[in-house]
Amino acid sequence: MGTKILLCDCAGTQELDAENIASACGTACSRVHTALCTSELETAASLMQDGDAVIACGQEQEVFGALAEELNIETPGFVDLRDRAGWSEQGADAAPKMAALAAEALLPQPITTSVDVFSEGTCFIIGPGELCFDLAERLATTLAVTVLVTDDAQPISRAFDVVRGRVRSLTGALGGFTLRLDGLQQIEPGGRGAFAWSTPRDGAKSACDIVIDLTGGTPFVQAPAKREGYLRADPKDAVAVERLAFEAVQLVGTFEKPLYVRMEETLCAHSRAEQVACTNCLDICPTGAITPAGEHVTIDPMICAGCGECAAVCPSTAITYEDPPVSALLSRMHILARTYRRAGGTAPRLLVHDAHGAEMIRLAARFGRGLPADVVPLELNVISGFGHAEMLAALAHGFARVDVLLAPTTERDALDRELALAQAIAGPGKVGLMDEVDPEAMADLLYAQDVPPPLADPVLPLGNRRQIARLSAQALNPKAEAPLPLPENAPYGVVAVNTDACTLCLSCVSLCPSGALVDNPDKPQLNFQQDACLQCGLCKGICPEDAITLVPQLDLSDAALSQQVLNEEEPFACVECGALFGVKSTIERIMDKLAGTHPMFATSDKARMIQMCDNCRVNAQFQQQDNPFQSNPKPKVVTTEDYFSKRKDH
């Protein structure tokens, strides 16, 4: 038996077309109920026991969850049709959107890989003694507390450890913090009167599971609100300090930490031969979870907060977001757009939002105009990693416009950059960011929007993010003849070579991390494949002649998929054996500069060696009198005749 959608019009406050939803989703729907969560709860129980069910209610999930537990069956799925579609000025026209949202709810979602984090409750409290001692006294019965006092306060209780000093550095996260301390002094408990302190020492190291920062100064870590296990409050705010105490005691046990991103080191274009190239992820990571590790970067999963910005700006797809992976996100967008059209809709708009946006949508539905009938909401855990590839893919799936609804806490650096790139590829008026915290104002903006026509023939872009972006761009620009100009720092473009300056030394080829620059083993030639270029700048930085310039653009023609010659010259023929080697112009230039002027090439015979291949040059060197490889002459073999001749001489 397949999954069945249980419909409820919430006391007759919305219109539901069960037949349309069932037809568009390809699944069965119940009749439209009126009060499944109250007077018809027994009916809901019966339907839930009949098989897999998805309940069209987002408000009363706790009620149905408790009912499933009582019936000893699995918790049903849920889809909110009321707040996102039914409660709207255009609710009567929202049938296609309802069908799309119901179809999305039926789509199975992958489970994000996670790792266990263990916290035994070792707690470090840092701050002024009077405040910290009081907090430590209450936490000592639950946690193993150490107080690092930042003033001259003296402890009275020995229920917890007390030290004095300065924090040099703090690294790690919940279950694995490491502190480096300078001027560390420990209490010497013996003797009468005030406790004495040990001699200060620098470079001390300590470890703990939880850190409570009551210093009120600069945080010891980047993005403190995103660092799990790092609790911080204004020491003057008594309520905030009490909240920290409550939060701290909850951080004992085993926790699942999602592995938000995956790193493929071989694709990373961070550096080659100690020449730094791409630093996009390092520059944008708000928590400092990403650090250089030779030719690639490494990501600390314990520090990573899962914002996804690094994956959005990674030009090589070395970093991919896994919560959810891009393939799962594309599947959701595809099913939303396809079902909307199948249910009779024509030009849907996509509104990407997080939990904050979901609450704004609920408030707009209950107290305001609600969402327009053609605005399809898509909720993600985080929206800061919704990059240009995802924006373009949504348009390629058939959405007329894509908007990302920002929250007050949204990391915007990647979104601003990715929006500019998506607009350059898709054209104006098709993608945008909505920075609005008032639900009614948000709804008004959506109702007033100009809606461009959607793609006439939607496509299904697949592959990694670069491939998705290219396929989507081709669908959105079917008549593009010239390459699309892109903003600076775009991950697509060409390498322009000044052929007058280029000596074909091929340093750029040896360091290119993506293989976009290729040599020809048979002749001096520099080739370039545009679709592989990451615009990382490594070739530009390593070129000894400053002959390389990066040009951000996106060539959608097939020419970008094949190699093009950027520079080539005739090889030089060895004057001895005729073998081809080197570059003719370079050999001639060296001859002009060194022959007859440099001491090593003062004579014509020596200068002629410049025009020889490696093998002939070595042979010529051996044949010269001042051969640098020459050793002392071999001693003459002494024979018996030599001895007799010496006797005769004497």
XYZ file of C-alpha atoms in Angstrom:
650
model
C 0.000 0.000 0.000
C 1.372 3.419 -0.984
C 1.537 6.580 1.049
C -1.753 8.377 1.552
C -2.165 12.112 2.125
C -4.657 12.983 4.868
C -6.326 16.298 4.049
C -7.935 18.734 6.493
C -9.350 22.178 5.685
C -8.787 23.415 9.269
C -12.388 24.165 10.238
C -13.301 25.165 6.704
C -10.764 28.017 6.467
C -9.124 26.847 3.237
C -10.098 25.209 -0.033
C -8.579 21.825 -0.880
C -8.917 20.018 -4.203
C -8.277 16.388 -3.248
C -8.699 15.100 -6.785
C -6.207 17.588 -8.255
C -3.632 16.891 -5.545
C -3.969 13.127 -5.944
C -3.721 13.296 -9.730
C -0.688 15.610 -9.793
C 1.170 13.722 -7.042
C 0.327 10.259 -8.300
C -0.801 9.105 -4.873
C -4.036 8.633 -2.936
C -5.654 11.360 -0.874
C -8.289 11.048 1.817
C -11.510 13.000 1.657
C -11.199 16.548 2.945
C -11.712 16.493 6.712
C -12.472 19.485 8.880
C -11.008 18.764 12.331
C -8.567 15.846 12.189
C -6.706 17.081 15.271
C -9.800 17.274 17.518
C -13.255 15.865 16.811
C -12.007 13.613 13.981
C -8.940 12.342 15.829
C -10.303 8.773 15.855
C -10.633 8.940 12.072
C -7.040 10.137 11.886
C -5.946 7.195 14.043
C -7.731 4.743 11.790
C -6.201 6.217 8.640
C -2.736 6.259 10.203
C -3.049 2.577 11.079
C -4.025 1.684 7.517
C -0.508 2.416 6.237
C 2.043 5.152 5.569
C 0.436 8.554 5.902
C 1.378 12.174 5.336
C -0.858 14.565 7.268
C -1.539 17.936 5.660
C -1.071 19.898 8.868
C 1.986 21.698 10.143
C 0.529 23.135 13.323
C -0.503 20.026 15.260
C 2.476 17.747 14.676
C 2.839 17.128 18.413
C -0.746 15.838 18.621
C -0.351 13.390 15.765
C 3.114 12.367 16.953
C 1.730 11.498 20.393
C -1.119 9.609 18.728
C 1.321 7.541 16.672
C 3.271 6.691 19.824
C 0.085 5.630 21.557
C -0.832 3.431 18.577
C 2.720 2.015 18.482
C 3.214 2.977 14.852
C 5.782 5.136 13.086
C 5.339 8.898 13.268
C 3.621 10.070 10.075
C 5.002 12.654 7.706
C 3.673 16.204 7.625
C 3.159 18.878 5.005
C 1.927 22.392 5.733
C -0.569 23.316 3.014
C -2.548 25.783 5.099
C 0.048 28.401 6.023
C 2.032 28.098 2.798
C -0.881 27.975 0.345
C -4.460 27.818 1.680
C -4.440 30.849 3.961
C -3.869 33.498 1.321
C -5.664 36.220 -0.576
C -5.188 33.953 -3.569
C -5.989 30.733 -1.718
C -8.685 29.799 -4.208
C -6.014 29.653 -6.938
C -3.425 27.757 -4.887
C -4.321 24.215 -6.002
C -1.164 23.796 -8.164
C 1.021 24.957 -5.290
C -0.706 22.605 -2.849
C -0.094 19.702 -5.204
C 3.576 20.683 -5.544
C 4.081 20.929 -1.791
C 2.359 17.595 -1.223
C 4.534 15.913 -3.865
C 7.670 17.321 -2.247
C 6.594 15.911 1.129
C 6.438 12.430 -0.424
C 10.012 12.668 -1.679
C 12.448 10.651 0.503
C 15.353 12.670 1.836
C 18.899 11.389 2.482
C 20.217 11.133 6.021
C 23.205 13.340 6.712
C 26.269 11.476 7.944
C 27.202 12.317 11.510
C 29.883 11.601 14.088
C 29.499 11.096 17.834
C 30.737 13.842 20.147
C 31.441 12.886 23.755
C 31.248 15.389 26.582
C 32.034 14.270 30.124
C 31.147 17.648 31.605
C 34.621 19.090 32.179
C 33.897 22.817 32.334
C 36.183 25.851 32.244
C 34.710 29.137 33.532
C 36.662 32.285 32.661
C 35.949 35.687 34.175
C 35.975 37.790 37.345
C 36.187 35.750 40.533
C 33.103 36.921 42.408
C 30.761 36.084 39.517
C 32.542 32.887 38.480
C 32.770 31.478 42.002
C 29.030 31.824 42.488
C 28.300 30.102 39.167
C 30.891 27.388 39.805
C 29.409 26.639 43.231
C 26.082 25.745 41.615
C 27.556 23.814 38.692
C 30.102 21.824 40.719
C 27.519 19.226 41.706
C 26.901 18.389 38.033
C 30.060 19.363 36.163
C 33.779 19.082 36.809
C 34.471 22.808 37.103
C 37.690 24.784 36.875
C 37.581 28.556 37.263
C 40.160 30.791 35.582
C 39.898 34.080 37.441
C 40.912 37.231 35.620
C 41.249 39.412 38.730
C 42.711 39.085 42.221
C 39.635 37.461 43.795
C 40.317 34.728 46.357
C 38.200 31.553 46.454
C 36.780 30.203 49.675
C 35.306 26.887 48.552
C 37.434 23.972 47.434
C 34.488 22.288 45.706
C 36.044 23.279 42.384
C 39.499 24.082 41.054
C 40.666 27.675 40.708
C 43.595 28.992 38.678
C 44.742 32.432 37.671
C 46.234 33.509 34.344
C 45.613 34.714 30.770
C 44.181 32.801 27.822
C 46.693 32.843 24.974
C 44.530 30.764 22.633
C 41.414 28.634 22.630
C 40.760 26.002 19.970
C 38.317 23.163 19.468
C 34.627 22.739 20.169
C 32.257 20.817 22.437
C 34.003 17.789 23.863
C 37.442 18.857 22.672
C 38.520 22.369 23.687
C 42.221 23.088 24.139
C 43.421 26.150 26.067
C 46.900 27.680 26.054
C 47.500 29.753 29.179
C 50.153 32.292 30.114
C 50.972 33.506 33.615
C 49.285 30.432 35.041
C 49.131 30.266 38.827
C 47.601 27.427 40.808
C 46.355 27.545 44.382
C 48.603 26.200 47.111
C 45.991 24.924 49.583
C 48.224 24.579 52.651
C 48.659 27.244 55.353
C 46.508 29.639 57.291
C 44.785 32.746 55.947
C 44.332 33.526 52.274
C 45.405 30.888 49.782
C 48.832 31.353 48.250
C 49.489 31.158 44.490
C 52.201 29.223 42.724
C 54.889 30.895 40.624
C 53.458 32.078 37.262
C 54.439 30.074 34.186
C 53.714 30.557 30.502
C 52.686 28.034 27.859
C 50.497 25.873 30.068
C 48.008 23.621 28.292
C 44.596 22.455 29.453
C 41.634 20.640 27.923
C 37.919 20.681 28.651
C 34.529 19.861 27.154
C 32.691 23.150 27.843
C 33.870 26.754 28.080
C 31.865 29.488 29.818
C 33.191 32.933 28.965
C 32.146 35.673 31.391
C 34.961 38.093 30.615
C 32.694 40.435 28.656
C 35.538 41.207 26.264
C 36.564 39.978 22.857
C 35.506 36.348 22.294
C 38.272 33.771 22.334
C 36.934 32.115 19.148
C 35.535 33.222 15.788
C 31.738 33.357 15.479
C 31.165 32.464 19.159
C 27.425 31.969 18.644
C 28.201 29.161 16.179
C 30.819 27.362 18.305
C 29.174 24.438 20.068
C 30.177 24.151 23.706
C 31.356 27.781 23.904
C 28.897 29.681 26.104
C 29.261 33.416 26.436
C 27.259 36.152 28.130
C 27.577 39.704 29.379
C 28.707 39.388 33.021
C 26.399 42.295 33.909
C 23.323 40.440 32.643
C 22.243 38.157 35.484
C 19.496 36.520 33.421
C 21.940 35.668 30.606
C 24.399 34.178 33.111
C 21.647 31.994 34.581
C 20.749 30.860 31.077
C 24.357 29.792 30.545
C 24.215 27.692 33.692
C 21.127 25.904 32.398
C 22.676 25.344 28.963
C 25.946 24.055 30.404
C 24.382 21.191 32.355
C 22.624 20.056 29.156
C 25.960 19.575 27.398
C 26.921 16.319 29.077
C 26.622 13.027 27.237
C 26.921 11.795 23.658
C 25.766 14.024 20.821
C 25.525 13.565 17.063
C 27.485 16.123 15.089
C 26.450 16.297 11.411
C 29.274 16.195 8.892
C 27.977 19.150 6.915
C 30.609 19.247 4.193
C 32.847 16.794 2.371
C 36.348 17.615 1.176
C 38.020 16.089 -1.887
C 41.652 17.090 -1.460
C 42.763 16.190 -4.993
C 40.396 18.799 -6.482
C 41.454 21.643 -4.201
C 43.183 24.564 -5.925
C 44.532 26.203 -2.780
C 48.216 26.076 -3.746
C 50.886 24.295 -5.729
C 54.664 24.372 -5.132
C 54.141 26.770 -2.205
C 52.388 29.246 -4.501
C 49.039 30.209 -2.970
C 46.105 30.445 -5.383
C 42.474 30.010 -4.283
C 41.571 31.176 -0.764
C 37.803 31.543 -1.210
C 36.804 29.142 1.549
C 39.473 30.405 3.936
C 38.334 33.992 3.467
C 34.631 33.294 3.908
C 34.422 30.679 6.686
C 32.827 32.475 9.674
C 34.006 29.979 12.307
C 37.617 29.461 11.240
C 37.018 25.747 10.666
C 39.064 25.784 7.450
C 42.863 25.971 7.528
C 45.645 25.470 4.952
C 47.209 22.010 4.797
C 49.859 22.095 2.102
C 48.422 22.127 -1.411
C 44.863 21.825 -0.135
C 42.808 22.968 2.833
C 41.411 20.942 5.696
C 38.074 21.343 7.459
C 37.615 20.668 11.167
C 34.168 19.037 11.365
C 33.896 19.819 15.072
C 34.202 23.559 14.466
C 32.192 23.670 11.223
C 28.741 25.169 11.849
C 27.311 24.016 8.531
C 26.614 27.392 6.913
C 27.608 25.997 3.495
C 29.307 29.175 2.296
C 32.556 27.359 1.531
C 30.786 24.963 -0.845
C 28.989 27.842 -2.551
C 32.207 29.700 -3.406
C 34.492 26.696 -4.061
C 35.421 26.956 -7.764
C 36.564 23.356 -8.177
C 33.776 21.540 -6.242
C 36.448 20.191 -3.892
C 34.098 21.150 -1.053
C 30.556 19.844 -1.347
C 27.661 20.444 1.022
C 26.017 17.314 2.415
C 23.062 18.590 4.477
C 21.406 18.014 2.047
C 23.641 17.210 -0.940
C 23.050 19.217 -4.082
C 21.464 16.219 -5.824
C 18.741 15.997 -3.154
C 18.102 19.733 -3.353
C 17.768 19.544 -7.136
C 15.309 16.682 -6.780
C 13.133 18.793 -4.503
C 13.159 21.741 -6.888
C 12.434 19.458 -9.823
C 9.433 17.794 -8.171
C 8.044 21.165 -7.048
C 8.222 22.717 -10.511
C 7.059 19.620 -12.384
C 4.070 18.956 -10.108
C 3.055 22.625 -10.161
C 2.838 22.510 -13.957
C 1.150 19.110 -13.938
C -1.548 20.507 -11.634
C -2.333 23.323 -14.069
C 0.091 26.066 -12.967
C 2.195 27.964 -15.493
C 4.772 30.322 -13.942
C 5.792 29.396 -10.376
C 8.175 31.462 -8.299
C 10.519 29.868 -5.760
C 10.997 31.353 -2.281
C 13.996 29.806 -0.517
C 13.984 30.262 3.262
C 15.091 28.792 6.581
C 13.258 28.281 9.895
C 13.055 32.036 10.459
C 11.448 32.466 7.050
C 9.007 29.649 7.794
C 7.819 31.528 10.869
C 7.401 34.707 8.819
C 5.300 32.780 6.302
C 3.103 31.415 9.112
C 2.597 34.885 10.573
C 1.798 36.370 7.166
C -0.755 33.612 6.598
C -2.477 33.944 9.977
C -2.553 37.722 10.290
C -1.919 39.059 6.779
C -2.261 38.396 3.067
C -0.313 35.130 3.006
C 1.851 34.119 0.082
C 0.765 34.667 -3.526
C -0.605 31.538 -5.168
C 2.360 31.268 -7.529
C 5.071 31.562 -4.820
C 6.292 28.088 -3.861
C 8.271 28.042 -0.583
C 11.313 25.791 -0.201
C 12.632 25.442 3.364
C 16.311 24.621 3.980
C 18.229 24.189 7.217
C 20.568 26.993 6.121
C 20.293 29.290 3.119
C 23.758 30.870 3.134
C 25.080 28.079 0.903
C 22.393 28.472 -1.774
C 24.781 29.507 -4.532
C 24.616 30.489 -8.178
C 24.440 26.870 -9.349
C 21.314 26.234 -7.285
C 19.738 29.544 -8.342
C 20.326 28.802 -12.019
C 19.119 25.214 -11.605
C 15.823 26.443 -10.145
C 15.288 28.651 -13.199
C 16.237 25.766 -15.489
C 13.632 23.570 -13.755
C 10.963 26.046 -14.798
C 10.649 28.591 -12.002
C 10.056 32.087 -13.327
C 11.962 33.742 -10.484
C 13.999 32.714 -7.441
C 14.165 34.725 -4.214
C 16.141 33.926 -1.066
C 14.473 35.220 2.102
C 17.199 36.321 4.491
C 17.075 35.955 8.263
C 18.741 38.389 10.692
C 21.439 35.792 11.433
C 22.079 34.716 7.823
C 25.695 34.835 6.669
C 25.464 37.078 3.600
C 28.977 37.197 2.160
C 28.574 34.196 -0.121
C 24.978 35.026 -1.022
C 25.852 38.542 -2.202
C 28.688 37.214 -4.318
C 26.705 34.301 -5.732
C 23.706 36.517 -6.494
C 25.822 38.824 -8.661
C 27.179 35.812 -10.546
C 23.718 34.286 -11.041
C 22.312 37.605 -12.299
C 25.159 37.941 -14.788
C 24.348 34.506 -16.211
C 20.532 34.466 -15.982
C 19.860 38.118 -16.687
C 18.157 40.816 -14.581
C 14.914 40.323 -12.672
C 15.129 36.550 -12.237
C 16.975 36.067 -8.936
C 17.111 38.208 -5.820
C 17.585 38.440 -2.066
C 14.756 39.566 0.215
C 16.032 41.325 3.316
C 12.742 41.860 5.134
C 11.862 40.943 8.723
C 8.244 42.112 8.708
C 5.875 39.353 7.507
C 3.335 41.736 6.021
C 6.010 43.733 4.196
C 7.465 40.481 2.861
C 4.078 39.470 1.477
C 3.543 42.900 -0.062
C 6.899 42.666 -1.855
C 5.961 39.298 -3.322
C 2.560 40.495 -4.499
C 4.131 43.560 -6.149
C 6.892 41.671 -7.957
C 7.161 41.672 -11.729
C 7.197 38.043 -12.779
C 9.251 37.270 -15.897
C 8.180 34.386 -18.142
C 9.614 31.007 -17.125
C 11.760 28.806 -19.315
C 9.594 27.437 -22.116
C 11.317 24.053 -22.135
C 12.557 23.203 -18.624
C 15.622 20.973 -18.352
C 17.011 18.659 -15.697
C 20.600 19.742 -14.924
C 22.722 17.054 -13.291
C 26.313 16.548 -12.164
C 28.506 18.616 -9.868
C 27.869 22.303 -9.255
C 30.006 23.457 -12.191
C 28.201 21.112 -14.561
C 24.822 22.115 -13.158
C 25.625 25.802 -13.654
C 26.788 25.267 -17.237
C 23.795 23.153 -18.284
C 21.405 25.632 -16.666
C 23.136 28.591 -18.294
C 22.869 26.950 -21.715
C 19.130 26.438 -21.208
C 18.655 30.043 -20.063
C 20.762 31.500 -22.908
C 19.938 29.337 -25.948
C 20.827 32.059 -28.440
C 24.032 33.267 -26.822
C 26.722 33.644 -29.469
C 29.377 35.471 -27.482
C 30.694 34.483 -24.015
C 28.779 35.981 -21.095
C 30.829 38.569 -19.166
C 31.027 37.735 -15.464
C 31.922 39.646 -12.277
C 35.454 39.669 -10.947
C 36.465 36.520 -9.037
C 33.944 34.385 -10.939
C 34.976 30.710 -11.149
C 34.640 30.621 -14.944
C 36.755 32.373 -17.540
C 39.711 32.306 -19.880
C 43.440 32.764 -19.582
C 44.655 35.506 -21.908
C 48.333 35.216 -22.860
C 50.544 38.020 -24.155
C 52.345 36.059 -26.850
C 55.016 38.746 -27.208
C 56.025 38.290 -23.567
C 55.401 34.547 -23.211
C 58.541 32.428 -23.590
C 56.660 29.113 -23.421
C 58.499 28.114 -20.267
C 55.317 26.206 -19.335
C 55.575 26.963 -15.619
C 51.835 27.603 -15.713
C 51.169 24.144 -17.126
C 53.119 22.362 -14.414
C 51.164 24.111 -11.633
C 47.628 24.345 -13.079
C 45.502 22.431 -10.522
C 42.608 21.662 -12.873
C 44.483 20.717 -16.041
C 43.042 23.664 -17.942
C 46.527 24.565 -19.239
C 48.179 21.774 -21.214
C 51.423 21.502 -23.161
C 52.200 19.602 -26.338
C 54.994 17.032 -25.946
C 55.805 17.261 -29.655
C 56.324 21.014 -30.015
C 56.489 24.255 -27.985
C 52.776 24.898 -27.532
C 50.494 26.161 -24.760
C 46.918 24.829 -24.930
C 43.885 25.834 -22.891
C 40.532 24.191 -22.127
C 38.122 26.846 -20.957
C 35.483 24.770 -19.149
C 38.193 23.360 -16.830
C 39.579 26.765 -15.800
C 38.869 27.737 -12.183
C 40.241 31.290 -12.465
C 42.283 30.495 -9.348
C 45.116 32.765 -10.513
C 47.920 30.301 -9.898
C 49.149 30.584 -13.492
C 49.101 34.365 -13.309
C 51.071 34.405 -10.070
C 53.737 31.959 -11.241
C 54.350 33.411 -14.720
C 57.894 34.876 -14.695
C 57.084 37.187 -17.610
C 53.733 38.538 -16.288
C 52.252 37.413 -19.563
C 48.967 36.014 -18.193
C 45.702 37.841 -17.545
C 42.476 36.306 -16.222
C 39.238 37.186 -18.010
C 36.052 36.100 -16.171
C 33.453 34.930 -18.663
C 31.279 31.918 -19.469
C 31.499 30.482 -22.962
C 28.463 28.273 -23.539
C 29.593 26.994 -26.930
C 31.183 23.610 -27.558
C 34.494 25.372 -28.152
C 34.877 25.743 -24.377
C 34.988 21.954 -24.057
C 37.982 21.479 -26.361
C 41.579 22.636 -26.210
C 42.583 25.886 -27.854
C 46.106 27.027 -28.672
C 47.117 30.102 -26.688
C 50.707 30.323 -27.913
C 53.038 28.246 -30.035
C 56.390 28.594 -31.765
C 58.749 26.618 -33.939
C 61.203 24.375 -32.086
C 64.933 24.798 -32.653
C 66.871 22.115 -34.546
C 70.084 20.932 -32.947
C 73.059 22.023 -35.099
C 74.740 18.653 -34.522
C 72.063 15.965 -34.823
C 69.036 17.938 -36.017
C 66.842 16.902 -33.078
C 64.130 19.413 -32.193
C 64.374 21.000 -28.778
C 63.495 24.226 -26.991
C 61.913 27.269 -28.584
C 63.556 28.788 -31.646
C 63.037 32.411 -30.626
C 64.358 31.726 -27.131
C 67.521 30.015 -28.419
C 68.142 32.900 -30.810
C 67.600 35.442 -28.061
C 70.085 33.644 -25.812
C 72.621 33.541 -28.642
C 72.279 37.298 -29.138
C 72.830 37.993 -25.440
C 75.609 35.502 -24.589
C 77.594 34.587 -27.690
C 80.915 36.414 -27.734
C 80.154 38.408 -24.590
C 79.775 35.930 -21.739
C 83.080 34.297 -20.605
C 81.597 30.830 -20.835
C 80.620 31.411 -24.473
C 83.448 33.701 -25.604
C 84.589 31.516 -28.522
C 82.490 30.368 -31.454
C 82.910 26.685 -30.472
C 81.571 27.322 -26.992
C 78.763 29.552 -28.234
C 77.760 26.838 -30.660
C 76.899 24.577 -27.724
C 73.902 26.832 -26.996
C 72.463 25.550 -30.261
C 72.897 21.891 -29.318
C 70.446 19.516 -27.698
C 71.278 18.056 -24.288
C 73.004 14.922 -25.588
C 75.146 16.740 -28.153
C 76.092 19.421 -25.647
C 77.417 16.817 -23.206
C 79.408 15.092 -25.953
C 80.905 18.407 -27.024
C 81.924 19.199 -23.472
C 83.812 15.911 -23.166
C 85.770 16.596 -26.310
C 87.051 20.005 -25.173
C 90.395 20.541 -23.461
C 88.839 22.447 -20.589
C 86.163 19.848 -20.188
C 84.451 20.541 -16.824
C 83.764 16.807 -16.522
C 87.440 15.943 -17.090
C 89.431 14.250 -14.306
C 93.161 13.874 -13.874
C 94.843 11.691 -16.583
C 95.168 8.019 -15.742
C 98.692 7.087 -14.503
C 100.883 5.063 -16.857
C 100.961 1.321 -16.201
C 104.333 0.310 -14.741
C 105.906 -2.828 -16.342
C 108.944 -5.013 -15.639
C 110.847 -3.246 -18.423
C 110.409 0.004 -16.556
C 112.101 -1.475 -13.494
C 115.017 -2.883 -15.575
C 115.483 0.414 -17.394
C 115.767 2.255 -14.081
C 118.484 -0.207 -12.918
C 120.451 0.340 -16.114
C 120.280 4.096 -15.611
C 121.788 3.715 -12.185
